[in-house]
Short mmCIF file of C-alpha atoms in Angstrom, two decimals:
data_model
loop_
_atom_site.label_atom_id
_atom_site.label_comp_id
_atom_site.label_asym_id
_atom_site.label_seq_id
_atom_site.Cartn_x
_atom_site.Cartn_y
_atom_site.Cartn_z
CA MET F 17 -101.41 -245.29 103.44
CA ASP F 18 -101.21 -248.52 104.22
CA PHE F 19 -105.57 -248.09 104.53
CA PHE F 20 -105.37 -246.02 100.92
CA GLN F 21 -103.44 -249.28 99.63
CA SER F 22 -105.53 -251.88 100.68
CA HIS F 23 -109.29 -250.55 100.34
CA LEU F 24 -108.15 -249.44 96.81
CA VAL F 25 -109.73 -251.90 95.13
CA TYR F 26 -112.63 -250.71 96.26
CA TYR F 27 -111.75 -247.20 95.19
CA ILE F 28 -111.33 -248.36 91.87
CA SER F 29 -114.59 -250.30 91.44
CA ILE F 30 -116.45 -247.36 92.49
CA VAL F 31 -115.39 -245.26 90.09
CA GLY F 32 -115.13 -247.70 87.65
CA LEU F 33 -119.09 -248.79 88.31
CA SER F 34 -119.73 -244.75 88.17
CA PHE F 35 -118.67 -244.42 85.28
CA LEU F 36 -119.75 -247.34 83.65
CA VAL F 37 -123.14 -246.62 84.36
CA ALA F 38 -122.67 -242.97 83.79
CA ILE F 39 -121.12 -243.89 80.19
CA ALA F 40 -124.13 -246.08 79.04
CA GLY F 41 -126.84 -244.09 79.92
CA ILE F 42 -125.90 -240.90 78.07
CA PRO F 43 -126.56 -242.00 74.97
CA SER F 44 -130.23 -243.08 75.97
CA ILE F 45 -130.90 -239.31 76.82
CA ILE F 46 -129.29 -237.78 74.03
CA PHE F 47 -131.85 -240.17 71.65
CA THR F 48 -135.06 -239.34 74.25
CA ALA F 49 -133.86 -235.37 74.53
CA ILE F 50 -133.39 -235.43 69.92
CA LYS F 51 -136.66 -237.60 69.85
CA TYR F 52 -138.81 -235.24 72.18
CA ARG F 53 -136.63 -231.94 71.00
CA LEU F 54 -135.91 -231.66 74.74
CA PHE F 55 -133.30 -228.95 73.75
CA ASP F 56 -131.38 -226.03 75.41
CA ARG F 57 -131.96 -223.26 72.79
CA SER F 58 -129.41 -220.99 71.88
CA ASP F 59 -129.93 -217.29 72.80
CA GLY F 60 -127.60 -215.64 71.03
CA TYR F 61 -126.61 -213.32 74.35
CA ARG F 62 -125.62 -215.61 77.55
CA LYS F 63 -125.66 -219.14 75.10
CA LEU F 64 -123.14 -219.35 72.29
CA HIS F 65 -123.56 -222.66 71.54
CA ARG F 66 -124.47 -223.22 67.18
CA LEU F 67 -126.54 -226.33 67.30
CA HIS F 68 -129.95 -227.43 70.13
CA ILE F 69 -128.03 -229.73 72.82
CA SER F 70 -129.88 -231.53 75.47
CA ARG F 71 -129.41 -230.39 79.00
CA LEU F 72 -130.48 -233.81 80.25
CA GLY F 73 -126.92 -234.75 81.12
CA GLY F 74 -127.61 -234.22 85.29
CA VAL F 75 -130.06 -237.63 84.71
CA ALA F 76 -126.87 -239.88 83.88
CA ILE F 77 -125.08 -237.35 86.92
CA PHE F 78 -127.62 -238.06 89.66
CA CYS F 79 -128.59 -241.93 88.83
CA SER F 80 -124.49 -242.65 88.80
CA PHE F 81 -123.71 -241.37 91.85
CA THR F 82 -127.33 -243.01 94.01
CA ILE F 83 -126.61 -246.25 92.42
CA THR F 84 -122.87 -246.44 93.62
CA THR F 85 -123.11 -244.75 96.71
CA LEU F 86 -126.33 -246.39 98.00
CA LEU F 87 -124.96 -250.35 97.21
CA PHE F 88 -121.70 -248.99 98.95
CA ALA F 89 -123.25 -246.51 101.45
CA ALA F 90 -124.66 -250.61 102.55
CA MET F 91 -121.48 -252.28 102.33
CA VAL F 92 -119.47 -250.29 105.02
CA ASP F 93 -123.16 -249.39 106.96
CA TYR F 94 -122.63 -245.39 106.32
CA LYS F 95 -126.53 -244.63 107.48
CA GLN F 96 -125.54 -240.78 106.78
CA ALA F 97 -125.40 -241.48 102.89
CA ASN F 98 -129.31 -241.18 103.24
CA PHE F 99 -129.21 -237.77 103.63
CA LEU F 100 -127.15 -237.04 101.64
CA ILE F 101 -128.98 -238.62 98.50
CA THR F 102 -132.39 -237.58 99.76
CA SER F 103 -131.24 -234.25 99.17
CA CYS F 104 -129.76 -234.74 95.92
CA ILE F 105 -133.30 -236.42 94.82
CA ILE F 106 -135.17 -233.07 95.90
CA LEU F 107 -132.14 -231.40 93.79
CA PHE F 108 -132.21 -233.80 91.23
CA ALA F 109 -136.49 -233.08 91.08
CA LEU F 110 -136.10 -229.07 90.52
CA GLY F 111 -133.00 -229.33 88.48
CA LEU F 112 -134.75 -231.40 86.30
CA LYS F 113 -138.14 -228.92 86.31
CA ASP F 114 -135.72 -226.40 85.66
CA ASP F 115 -134.27 -228.09 82.93
CA LEU F 116 -137.07 -228.76 80.92
CA TYR F 117 -139.95 -225.82 81.72
CA GLY F 118 -137.67 -223.13 84.12
CA ILE F 119 -138.22 -222.33 87.46
CA ASN F 120 -138.46 -219.24 89.43
CA ALA F 121 -135.34 -217.95 91.82
CA SER F 122 -137.45 -217.64 94.69
CA THR F 123 -138.51 -221.54 94.75
CA LYS F 124 -135.07 -222.54 93.46
CA PHE F 125 -133.64 -220.80 96.29
CA LEU F 126 -136.20 -222.46 99.06
CA MET F 127 -136.07 -225.38 97.87
CA GLN F 128 -132.36 -224.91 98.54
CA LEU F 129 -132.86 -223.75 101.75
CA VAL F 130 -134.99 -226.88 102.56
CA VAL F 131 -131.95 -229.36 101.36
CA ALA F 132 -129.67 -227.44 103.54
CA ALA F 133 -131.60 -227.33 107.07
CA ILE F 134 -131.88 -231.26 106.03
CA LEU F 135 -128.29 -231.63 105.92
CA VAL F 136 -127.21 -229.45 108.56
CA VAL F 137 -129.99 -230.47 110.57
CA ALA F 138 -130.72 -233.72 110.63
CA GLY F 139 -127.86 -235.35 109.33
CA ASN F 140 -125.31 -232.89 110.76
CA PHE F 141 -123.47 -231.74 107.85
CA ARG F 142 -122.36 -228.55 109.50
CA LEU F 143 -119.12 -226.21 110.89
CA THR F 144 -118.74 -225.98 114.25
CA SER F 145 -115.55 -223.18 114.29
CA PHE F 146 -114.71 -220.59 111.92
CA TYR F 147 -111.36 -222.24 112.19
CA GLY F 148 -109.20 -218.96 112.32
CA VAL F 149 -111.06 -216.55 109.66
CA PHE F 150 -111.23 -213.37 110.43
CA TYR F 151 -109.91 -214.67 114.15
CA LEU F 152 -112.40 -216.53 115.12
CA TRP F 153 -112.47 -220.05 116.37
CA GLU F 154 -115.66 -222.28 118.22
CA VAL F 155 -119.55 -221.31 117.45
CA ASN F 156 -122.51 -222.61 119.15
CA MET F 157 -125.30 -224.69 117.47
CA LEU F 158 -127.16 -222.35 116.28
CA TRP F 159 -124.97 -219.60 114.42
CA GLY F 160 -122.84 -222.95 113.51
CA SER F 161 -125.75 -224.21 112.07
CA LEU F 162 -127.15 -221.03 110.15
CA PHE F 163 -123.57 -220.19 108.62
CA SER F 164 -123.04 -223.74 107.12
CA ILE F 165 -126.43 -223.28 105.53
CA VAL F 166 -125.39 -220.16 103.72
CA VAL F 167 -122.23 -222.54 102.59
CA ILE F 168 -123.64 -225.00 101.09
CA ILE F 169 -126.47 -222.73 99.29
CA PHE F 170 -123.71 -220.37 97.98
CA VAL F 171 -121.52 -222.97 96.98
CA ASN F 172 -124.24 -225.17 95.20
CA ASN F 173 -124.98 -222.21 92.97
CA ALA F 174 -121.19 -221.48 92.54
CA PHE F 175 -121.12 -224.51 90.36
CA ASN F 176 -124.20 -224.00 88.75
CA LEU F 177 -122.89 -220.38 88.30
CA ILE F 178 -119.65 -221.66 86.20
CA ASP F 179 -121.67 -224.08 83.82
CA GLY F 180 -121.14 -221.65 81.08
CA VAL F 181 -118.34 -223.59 78.67
CA ASP F 182 -118.43 -227.45 77.60
CA GLY F 183 -116.28 -229.33 79.79
CA LEU F 184 -115.56 -226.27 82.81
CA ALA F 185 -118.26 -227.07 85.76
CA GLY F 186 -117.67 -230.74 84.68
CA THR F 187 -113.80 -230.55 84.72
CA LEU F 188 -113.77 -228.40 88.15
CA GLY F 189 -116.41 -231.00 89.80
CA ALA F 190 -114.26 -233.82 88.84
CA LEU F 191 -110.86 -232.27 90.33
CA ALA F 192 -112.38 -231.43 93.13
CA THR F 193 -114.15 -234.87 94.01
CA LEU F 194 -110.97 -236.76 93.08
CA CYS F 195 -108.97 -234.21 96.10
CA PHE F 196 -111.91 -234.40 98.23
CA GLY F 197 -111.86 -238.55 97.49
CA VAL F 198 -107.67 -238.72 98.45
CA PHE F 199 -108.02 -236.01 101.28
CA PHE F 200 -110.37 -238.85 102.91
CA ALA F 201 -108.98 -242.01 101.68
CA ILE F 202 -105.19 -241.23 103.27
CA ALA F 203 -107.20 -240.09 106.55
CA ASP F 204 -108.92 -243.78 106.80
CA ALA F 205 -112.28 -241.64 106.00
CA TYR F 206 -113.42 -244.66 103.47
CA ALA F 207 -117.42 -244.01 103.67
CA TYR F 208 -116.65 -240.19 102.37
CA ALA F 209 -113.89 -241.56 99.80
CA PHE F 210 -116.62 -244.25 98.80
CA ILE F 211 -119.09 -240.96 98.08
CA ALA F 212 -116.11 -238.95 96.43
CA PHE F 213 -114.88 -241.22 94.24
CA ALA F 214 -118.16 -242.21 92.95
CA MET F 215 -118.91 -238.71 92.07
CA PHE F 216 -115.59 -238.57 90.73
CA GLY F 217 -116.38 -241.96 88.25
CA SER F 218 -120.08 -240.35 87.30
CA VAL F 219 -118.69 -237.10 86.21
CA ILE F 220 -115.88 -238.29 84.07
CA GLY F 221 -118.56 -240.51 82.69
CA PHE F 222 -120.82 -237.35 81.85
CA LEU F 223 -117.21 -235.63 80.61
CA ILE F 224 -117.10 -237.61 77.68
CA PHE F 225 -119.63 -235.99 76.06
CA ASN F 226 -119.39 -232.88 77.32
CA TYR F 227 -115.72 -231.47 76.08
CA TYR F 228 -115.99 -228.96 72.91
CA PRO F 229 -118.39 -229.89 70.62
CA ALA F 230 -120.39 -230.84 73.46
CA LYS F 231 -123.20 -233.99 72.86
CA ILE F 232 -124.90 -232.98 75.89
CA PHE F 233 -124.81 -230.52 78.74
CA MET F 234 -125.65 -231.42 82.66
CA GLY F 235 -128.01 -228.79 82.96
CA ASP F 236 -129.12 -227.33 86.44
CA THR F 237 -129.59 -230.50 87.31
CA GLY F 238 -126.47 -231.59 87.46
CA ALA F 239 -124.48 -228.54 88.74
CA LEU F 240 -126.38 -228.49 92.13
CA ILE F 241 -125.93 -231.78 92.20
CA ILE F 242 -122.04 -231.95 91.77
CA GLY F 243 -122.49 -228.54 93.61
CA LEU F 244 -123.68 -230.10 96.68
CA VAL F 245 -121.66 -233.31 97.05
CA ALA F 246 -118.25 -230.74 96.48
CA VAL F 247 -119.73 -228.56 99.26
CA ILE F 248 -121.02 -231.36 101.59
CA LEU F 249 -116.87 -232.97 101.43
CA ALA F 250 -115.80 -229.67 101.85
CA ILE F 251 -117.35 -229.59 105.27
CA LYS F 252 -117.15 -232.92 106.73
CA PHE F 253 -113.04 -232.99 105.21
CA ILE F 254 -112.82 -229.07 107.95
CA GLU F 255 -114.23 -231.11 110.27
CA LEU F 256 -112.59 -234.88 110.71
CA ASN F 257 -109.26 -232.72 110.34
CA LYS F 258 -110.58 -229.51 113.05
CA ILE F 259 -107.13 -229.46 115.16
CA GLY F 260 -108.13 -230.74 119.13
CA SER F 261 -110.36 -233.36 117.72
CA LYS F 262 -107.63 -235.92 117.16
CA PRO F 263 -103.48 -235.53 118.36
CA ASP F 264 -102.63 -235.10 114.97
CA PRO F 265 -104.96 -233.99 112.11
CA ASN F 266 -104.29 -235.15 109.01
CA PHE F 267 -104.33 -231.78 107.38
CA TYR F 268 -103.48 -228.52 108.36
CA SER F 269 -105.48 -225.76 107.93
CA ALA F 270 -108.16 -227.61 105.86
CA PRO F 271 -110.83 -224.39 106.00
CA ALA F 272 -107.96 -223.25 103.18
CA ILE F 273 -107.53 -226.49 101.72
CA SER F 274 -111.10 -226.29 101.23
CA VAL F 275 -111.07 -223.55 99.03
CA ALA F 276 -108.14 -224.27 97.61
CA VAL F 277 -110.44 -227.02 95.74
CA LEU F 278 -113.37 -225.18 95.16
CA ILE F 279 -111.64 -221.67 94.44
CA VAL F 280 -112.48 -220.67 90.65
CA PRO F 281 -116.40 -221.06 91.42
CA ILE F 282 -116.05 -219.49 94.84
CA PHE F 283 -114.29 -216.38 93.42
CA ASP F 284 -116.45 -216.01 90.34
CA SER F 285 -118.82 -215.82 92.23
CA LEU F 286 -117.91 -214.05 94.67
CA ARG F 287 -117.03 -211.14 92.65
CA ILE F 288 -120.23 -211.44 90.18
CA PHE F 289 -122.19 -210.86 93.48
CA PHE F 290 -120.66 -208.07 94.66
CA ILE F 291 -120.06 -206.35 91.37
CA ARG F 292 -123.85 -206.80 90.75
CA ILE F 293 -124.62 -205.66 94.03
CA ILE F 294 -122.18 -202.28 93.88
CA GLN F 295 -124.37 -201.58 90.66
CA ARG F 296 -127.63 -201.80 91.98
CA ARG F 297 -128.55 -205.10 90.16
CA SER F 298 -129.94 -208.28 91.01
CA PRO F 299 -127.04 -210.34 92.26
CA PHE F 300 -129.07 -213.50 90.60
CA LYS F 301 -130.31 -212.14 87.74
CA GLY F 302 -127.62 -213.63 84.51
CA ASP F 303 -125.20 -211.99 82.34
CA ARG F 304 -121.92 -212.40 80.36
CA ASN F 305 -119.47 -211.48 83.41
CA HIS F 306 -118.18 -214.57 84.29
CA VAL F 307 -114.87 -215.42 84.07
CA HIS F 308 -115.21 -217.96 81.25
CA HIS F 309 -116.74 -215.00 79.68
CA ARG F 310 -114.30 -212.50 80.08
CA LEU F 311 -111.85 -215.29 78.91
CA GLN F 312 -113.84 -215.72 75.89
CA ARG F 313 -113.61 -211.96 75.48
CA LEU F 314 -109.78 -212.62 75.17
CA GLY F 315 -110.03 -214.95 72.53
CA PHE F 316 -109.61 -218.28 74.67
CA THR F 317 -111.54 -221.56 72.86
CA ALA F 318 -113.92 -223.78 75.19
CA ASN F 319 -110.64 -226.28 75.95
CA GLN F 320 -108.42 -223.64 76.38
CA ILE F 321 -110.61 -221.65 79.11
CA VAL F 322 -111.25 -225.06 80.89
CA PHE F 323 -107.25 -226.21 80.58
CA SER F 324 -106.68 -222.84 81.93
CA LEU F 325 -109.22 -222.52 84.78
CA SER F 326 -107.80 -225.82 86.00
CA PHE F 327 -104.37 -225.60 85.41
CA PHE F 328 -104.90 -222.49 87.81
CA ASN F 329 -107.07 -224.30 90.48
CA VAL F 330 -104.46 -227.48 90.49
CA LEU F 331 -101.77 -224.49 91.45
CA MET F 332 -104.45 -223.07 94.26
CA ILE F 333 -104.48 -226.66 95.41
CA SER F 334 -100.62 -227.24 95.57
CA LEU F 335 -100.19 -224.32 97.09
CA ALA F 336 -102.55 -224.57 99.47
CA LEU F 337 -101.49 -228.26 100.81
CA VAL F 338 -97.31 -227.15 100.33
CA LEU F 339 -98.17 -223.48 103.17
CA GLN F 340 -100.84 -225.46 104.99
CA THR F 341 -99.19 -224.85 108.28
CA LEU F 342 -99.43 -220.51 107.44
CA GLY F 343 -102.97 -221.53 108.86
CA ASN F 344 -106.30 -220.58 107.49
CA PHE F 345 -107.02 -216.71 107.68
CA THR F 346 -103.38 -216.16 106.16
CA LEU F 347 -103.50 -218.89 103.84
CA ILE F 348 -106.83 -217.80 102.49
CA SER F 349 -105.92 -214.06 102.25
CA ILE F 350 -102.67 -215.54 99.91
CA ILE F 351 -105.04 -217.15 97.62
CA LEU F 352 -107.85 -214.47 97.54
CA SER F 353 -105.09 -211.64 96.31
CA ILE F 354 -103.18 -214.57 93.73
CA CYS F 355 -107.07 -214.44 92.59
CA VAL F 356 -107.24 -210.78 92.28
CA ILE F 357 -103.93 -210.57 90.76
CA MET F 358 -104.79 -212.79 88.01
CA ASN F 359 -108.57 -210.82 87.86
CA THR F 360 -106.61 -207.76 87.28
CA TRP F 361 -104.52 -208.70 84.34
CA ILE F 362 -107.49 -210.09 82.91
CA THR F 363 -109.44 -206.55 83.63
CA TYR F 364 -106.62 -205.18 81.63
CA ALA F 365 -105.70 -207.54 78.89
CA ILE F 366 -109.44 -206.93 78.14
CA GLY F 367 -109.29 -203.36 78.30
CA LYS F 368 -105.92 -202.93 76.07
CA LYS F 369 -107.54 -205.71 73.28
CA ILE F 370 -110.95 -203.47 73.84
CA ASP F 371 -108.53 -200.43 73.12
CA ARG F 372 -106.47 -202.16 70.39
CA ASN F 373 -110.16 -202.78 68.58
CA TYR F 374 -111.40 -198.96 68.62
CA LYS F 375 -108.20 -197.82 67.13
CA LEU F 376 -107.93 -200.32 64.11
CA THR F 377 -112.20 -199.53 63.69
CA ASP F 378 -110.31 -195.81 63.51
CA VAL F 379 -107.76 -196.16 61.44
CA ILE F 380 -110.45 -198.33 59.30
CA PHE F 381 -112.86 -195.36 59.12
CA LYS F 382 -110.36 -192.42 58.55
CA ASP F 383 -108.89 -194.65 55.52
CA THR F 384 -112.29 -195.24 53.52
CA PHE F 385 -114.22 -191.95 54.10
CA ASN F 386 -110.95 -189.67 53.98
CA PRO F 387 -110.28 -188.71 50.23
CA SER F 388 -107.00 -187.19 50.94
CA SER F 389 -105.68 -190.27 52.74
CA ASN F 390 -105.93 -191.86 49.18
#
């Protein structure tokens, strides 16, 4: 804690710089988008916003995060940041191409695979154990690397998929990076704390313009970069708190805590992929079955959805921190069970609403076309 206090000025400076760069750049991006008509057009199905709004907010997030990270990485001589920045540049180009012109799923997956391989093989951002999940522990370098690549690609896409309501992906990304920043600061891992706080500042600067009614969207560019940084921070947090790596880790059950921090996009993506697979549909084909779409059907506004899912996320993080001594398998099982219960309640509520609307429609129909009832 003394370390955290002594470096508090650096953390505040990082958040402040990244916030200011992001908030200063977005008006110019909006002006450019209006001038050249670079809009995300509503399709009336998955995209329901009324106006044509730019999807280039990720440009501001990327520039702000990159500038801040490079500046402070040079100050602490953290060379692994180079691999992260390189990966972000690749995803930036990929996301920008997708936001402006579109890109096919196979190309996107291939580039994400390249990014994940760079981080795992060259940057050594990989998991070395399953930490008791499914009662599995140490794994060799090959299997650990392959599993880490899968995790990176999955979480990377999970943040992209959750970006369907004004302010939602940004708020969840800000919450995740803030949590990891505080965790790393407590653990004296200031290089990773710098990275986390740099992304946190960039995202909250963007959110000023993204809450309902949004003036700009983050697009794939922003969602992919936020997801990448979040999963890399999660992997490093898990490895730094590995049992046996030091006499007394700062956090127990680090994998379970990481799952709790990222639980909303993780569970939503797992549920979506599972449903699409059992229905024999492509798991990558979009639909309106995400958790935010389901809450919309219950009548939640955009801001209510953001608040509800963020509050749920905070509860899961608090639960994981309080029960961290239970072990990873038990704690992850509890977290996922709560998510299943919550999802079941949403499904029940949607069913009740549909049934109520059906009965109301039936009554109106009978009153209109049955003369004897008048």
